[in-house]
mmCIF file of C-alpha atoms in Angstrom:
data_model
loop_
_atom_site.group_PDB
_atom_site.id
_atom_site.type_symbol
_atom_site.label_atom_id
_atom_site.label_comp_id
_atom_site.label_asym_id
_atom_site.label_seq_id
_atom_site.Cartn_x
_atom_site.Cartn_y
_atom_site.Cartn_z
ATOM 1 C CA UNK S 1 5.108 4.341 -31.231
ATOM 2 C CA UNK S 2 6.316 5.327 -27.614
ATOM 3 C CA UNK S 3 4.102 7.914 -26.339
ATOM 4 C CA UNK S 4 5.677 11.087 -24.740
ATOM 5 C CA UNK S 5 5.212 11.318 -20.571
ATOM 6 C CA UNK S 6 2.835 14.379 -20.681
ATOM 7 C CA UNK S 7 0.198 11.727 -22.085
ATOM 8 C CA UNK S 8 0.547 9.958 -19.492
ATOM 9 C CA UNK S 9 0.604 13.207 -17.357
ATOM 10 C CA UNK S 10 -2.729 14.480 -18.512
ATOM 11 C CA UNK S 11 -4.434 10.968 -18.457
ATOM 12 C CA UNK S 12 -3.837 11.032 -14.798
ATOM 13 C CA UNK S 13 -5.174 14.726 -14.383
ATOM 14 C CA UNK S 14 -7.984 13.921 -16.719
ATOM 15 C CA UNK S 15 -8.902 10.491 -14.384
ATOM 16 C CA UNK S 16 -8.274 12.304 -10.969
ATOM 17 C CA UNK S 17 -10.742 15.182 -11.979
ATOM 18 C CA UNK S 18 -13.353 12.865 -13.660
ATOM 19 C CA UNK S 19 -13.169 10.478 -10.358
ATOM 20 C CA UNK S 20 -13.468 13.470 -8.308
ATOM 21 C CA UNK S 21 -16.595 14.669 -10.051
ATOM 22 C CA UNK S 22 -18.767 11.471 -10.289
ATOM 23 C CA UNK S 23 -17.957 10.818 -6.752
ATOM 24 C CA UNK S 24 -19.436 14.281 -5.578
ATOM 25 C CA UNK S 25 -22.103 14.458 -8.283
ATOM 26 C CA UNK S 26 -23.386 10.646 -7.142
ATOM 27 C CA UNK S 27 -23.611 11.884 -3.768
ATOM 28 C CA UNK S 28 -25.476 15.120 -4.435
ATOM 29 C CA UNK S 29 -27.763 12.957 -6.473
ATOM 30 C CA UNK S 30 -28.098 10.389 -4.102
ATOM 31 C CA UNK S 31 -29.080 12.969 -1.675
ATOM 32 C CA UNK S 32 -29.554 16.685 -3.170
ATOM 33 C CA UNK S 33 -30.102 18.332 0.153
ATOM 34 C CA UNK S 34 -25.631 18.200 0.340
ATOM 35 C CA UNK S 35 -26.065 16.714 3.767
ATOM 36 C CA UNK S 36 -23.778 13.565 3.431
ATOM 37 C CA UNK S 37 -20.960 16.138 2.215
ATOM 38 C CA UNK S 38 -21.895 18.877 5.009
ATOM 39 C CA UNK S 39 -23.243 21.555 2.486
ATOM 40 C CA UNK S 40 -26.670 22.623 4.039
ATOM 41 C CA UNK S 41 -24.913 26.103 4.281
ATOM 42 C CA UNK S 42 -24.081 26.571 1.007
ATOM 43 C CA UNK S 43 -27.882 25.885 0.246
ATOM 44 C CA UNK S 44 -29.113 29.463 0.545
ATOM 45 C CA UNK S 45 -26.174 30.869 -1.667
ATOM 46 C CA UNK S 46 -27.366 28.942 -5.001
ATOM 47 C CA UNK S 47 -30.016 29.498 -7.148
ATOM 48 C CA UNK S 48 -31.696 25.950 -7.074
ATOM 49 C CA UNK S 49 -33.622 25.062 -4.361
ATOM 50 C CA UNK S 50 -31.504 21.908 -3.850
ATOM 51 C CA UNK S 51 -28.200 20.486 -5.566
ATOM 52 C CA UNK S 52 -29.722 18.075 -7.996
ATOM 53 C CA UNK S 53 -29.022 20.360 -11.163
ATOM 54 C CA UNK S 54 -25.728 21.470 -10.168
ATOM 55 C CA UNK S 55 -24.616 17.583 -9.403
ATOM 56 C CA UNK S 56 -26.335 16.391 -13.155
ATOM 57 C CA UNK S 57 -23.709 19.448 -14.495
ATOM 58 C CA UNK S 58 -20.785 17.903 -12.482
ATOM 59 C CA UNK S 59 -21.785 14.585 -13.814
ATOM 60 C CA UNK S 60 -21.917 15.626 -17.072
ATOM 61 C CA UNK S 61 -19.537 18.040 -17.614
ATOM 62 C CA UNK S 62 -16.573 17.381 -15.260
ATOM 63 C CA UNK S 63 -16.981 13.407 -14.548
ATOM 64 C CA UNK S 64 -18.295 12.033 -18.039
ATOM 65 C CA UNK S 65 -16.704 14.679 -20.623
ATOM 66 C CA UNK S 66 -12.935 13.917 -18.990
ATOM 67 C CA UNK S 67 -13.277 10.273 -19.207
ATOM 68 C CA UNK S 68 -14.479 10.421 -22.816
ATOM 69 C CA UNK S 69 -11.806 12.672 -23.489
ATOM 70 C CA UNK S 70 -9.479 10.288 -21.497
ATOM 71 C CA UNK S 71 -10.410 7.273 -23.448
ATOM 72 C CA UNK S 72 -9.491 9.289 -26.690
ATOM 73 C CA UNK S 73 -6.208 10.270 -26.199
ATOM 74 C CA UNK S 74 -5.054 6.835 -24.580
ATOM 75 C CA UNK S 75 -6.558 4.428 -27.072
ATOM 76 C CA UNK S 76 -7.558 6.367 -29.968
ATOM 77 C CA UNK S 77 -10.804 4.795 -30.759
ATOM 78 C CA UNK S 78 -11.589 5.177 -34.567
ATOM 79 C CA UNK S 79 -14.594 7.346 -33.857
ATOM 80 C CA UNK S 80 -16.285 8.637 -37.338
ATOM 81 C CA UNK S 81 -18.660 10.891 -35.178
ATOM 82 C CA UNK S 82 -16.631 13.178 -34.845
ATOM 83 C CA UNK S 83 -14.806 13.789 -38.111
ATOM 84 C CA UNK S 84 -18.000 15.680 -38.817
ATOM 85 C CA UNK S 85 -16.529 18.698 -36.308
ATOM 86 C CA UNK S 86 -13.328 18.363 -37.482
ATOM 87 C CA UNK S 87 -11.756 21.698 -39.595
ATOM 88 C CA UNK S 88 -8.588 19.938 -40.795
ATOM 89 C CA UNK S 89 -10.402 16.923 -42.553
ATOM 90 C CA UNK S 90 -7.744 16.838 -45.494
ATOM 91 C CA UNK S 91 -4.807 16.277 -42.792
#
């Protein structure tokens, strides 16, 4: 089955943002002070005294999530997991 352009639209989106993320969140881990991206200033305008929480989150949410989510909708893995959250099970 051919699959329609927008796929291969959103894959792209999905792969720039999740490359984008673990690049920044590896860094802020690496070092959580922000100084090898030049955010010392933005230090005293979070609520965590470093960014070592806030680059686990980025990880997590915006590096790992879009790349699972990626590898879904490209190769449709026959993932059982998840049928469990699924509403339309008879479909």
């Amino acid at each position: 089955m051919k699959r329609p352009f927008e796929l291969y639209v959103l894959c792209l989106l999905l792969l720039f943002i999740s490359v984008g993320a673990l690049y920044g969140s590896v860094v802020l881990i690496i070092k959580p002070n922000g100084s090898l991206l030049h955010m010392q200033p933005w230090l005293a305008k979070i609520p965590f005294p470093d960014f070592l929480i806030p680059a686990i989150i980025l990880f997590v949410f915006n590096g790992l999530l879009p790349l699972l989510v990626l590898v879904a909708l490209f190769f449709k893995p026959k993932w059982t997991f998840f049928n469990q959250f699924n509403l339309y099970k008879e479909k």
